[in-house]
């Protein structure tokens, strides 16, 4: 990056507001003891690997057994914690609500823990859980829920919905296209979403599907994994590829981390650097970074960070908790808005070199789109939404600077170094980015990427 561009970027950083709630670079871990009559809880893991209990949680979030209380967690780009519950109504006589709860955190204390939405009413005689939560770029939640059965016949009922920031539930028509099986994970793809279904027949298979939010056109099968010991998490990289964690078969042999092109009948690709097996996991998708728990034995499993671009892992915390059921990292970097434009393809923008930690000299931006297109990466403080004939500008035009120019090579993507200064005053501050590219000058065809927000830690 040239000196003038570095200066412009530094000037933007000086204007960043400080963030609150669960800090950037931290994680929340939901856990349930193996003892079926004990409650669970949530633990917080900071960047140094220090583990603390989150206190002040409601009785509904803690639960009374391993089947109710918090079963899935997500942390938004502004540090809000969302928890999906389980409901055991097998011995009940009246329907019970299946909730998603919103929790605000100060330090290690929950200062607010209240229902955000009821996504399903569980009939008497049934056992359900919210199996996955994903925070979308507009602040809504993509929610997956599934019935839990003791056998594979009949197949469990499933659902997926959106929960808007105010708590309104929007049912998804694509549910009518869902295949048989337990819905265990979902991933937001902007205008589409991916869903993973575990199917217990003679062996356990995993069917990964892609759907539009309005169900037009019909969904398609991305891949079916055969004989799957474990599925842990599903995400979507900035370039549109799916990211999976678990114990998954690939042509190269079983792998704990897998990349899967977002296309019908795609072939999975094993990723190196992860542990042999994964119990639970989460992705910081625009960075292609995974946080993975190794399966616990007699002691708590370790928590590791894996850079799925470099194929390298590092230890985060040696021991966190004996029985994790889900983990969520605060999403930074995080996508927001939708890609737009009228070119032959859409520009995309992500990061590499790990997470946005101050002093990370390997940090950089990844950008791609139509081969040969010429573009710029812009940065601002705060988000915007300015429609133009060539796409939507998702930055605050009043506080904006050009960070870099680029030309998309034949490979479809390139890296631009953005080493982060070792300046503690940047911790908790945020910057937004967007890529704008011209794919053709005559006729003029432009592409705009999704917005990309970084909160430094």
Tab-separated table of N, CA and C in Angstrom, residues 17 56 184 215 222 230 322 354 361 369 374 380 401 412:
chain	number	residue	atom	x	y	z
A	17	UNK	N	-15.535	4.655	16.276
A	17	UNK	CA	-16.123	4.584	17.612
A	17	UNK	C	-15.744	3.287	18.296
A	56	UNK	N	-25.387	-14.347	35.536
A	56	UNK	CA	-26.594	-13.552	35.361
A	56	UNK	C	-27.561	-14.083	34.328
A	184	UNK	N	-29.194	-29.723	10.831
A	184	UNK	CA	-28.181	-29.518	11.862
A	184	UNK	C	-27.396	-28.227	11.706
A	215	UNK	N	-37.566	-19.155	-2.328
A	215	UNK	CA	-37.808	-20.498	-2.896
A	215	UNK	C	-37.983	-20.487	-4.413
A	222	UNK	N	-25.940	-29.619	-3.188
A	222	UNK	CA	-24.539	-29.297	-3.401
A	222	UNK	C	-23.692	-30.563	-3.334
A	230	UNK	N	-19.456	-37.253	12.140
A	230	UNK	CA	-19.824	-36.055	12.908
A	230	UNK	C	-19.921	-34.846	11.985
A	322	UNK	N	-15.931	-29.395	29.508
A	322	UNK	CA	-15.974	-30.825	29.202
A	322	UNK	C	-17.005	-31.176	28.139
A	354	UNK	N	-5.474	-14.263	8.650
A	354	UNK	CA	-5.963	-14.406	10.018
A	354	UNK	C	-7.001	-13.352	10.355
A	361	UNK	N	0.826	-8.306	11.041
A	361	UNK	CA	1.468	-7.848	9.817
A	361	UNK	C	1.128	-8.666	8.601
A	369	UNK	N	-13.830	-11.171	-8.623
A	369	UNK	CA	-14.975	-10.840	-9.461
A	369	UNK	C	-14.702	-11.275	-10.880
A	374	UNK	N	-11.613	-3.908	-13.469
A	374	UNK	CA	-10.752	-2.964	-12.773
A	374	UNK	C	-11.563	-2.288	-11.683
A	380	UNK	N	-14.590	3.325	4.911
A	380	UNK	CA	-15.262	4.419	5.590
A	380	UNK	C	-15.473	4.057	7.044
A	401	UNK	N	-12.410	6.899	2.104
A	401	UNK	CA	-11.105	7.037	1.465
A	401	UNK	C	-10.855	5.826	0.584
A	412	UNK	N	-9.199	-15.103	-10.901
A	412	UNK	CA	-10.461	-14.618	-10.359
A	412	UNK	C	-10.357	-13.937	-9.016
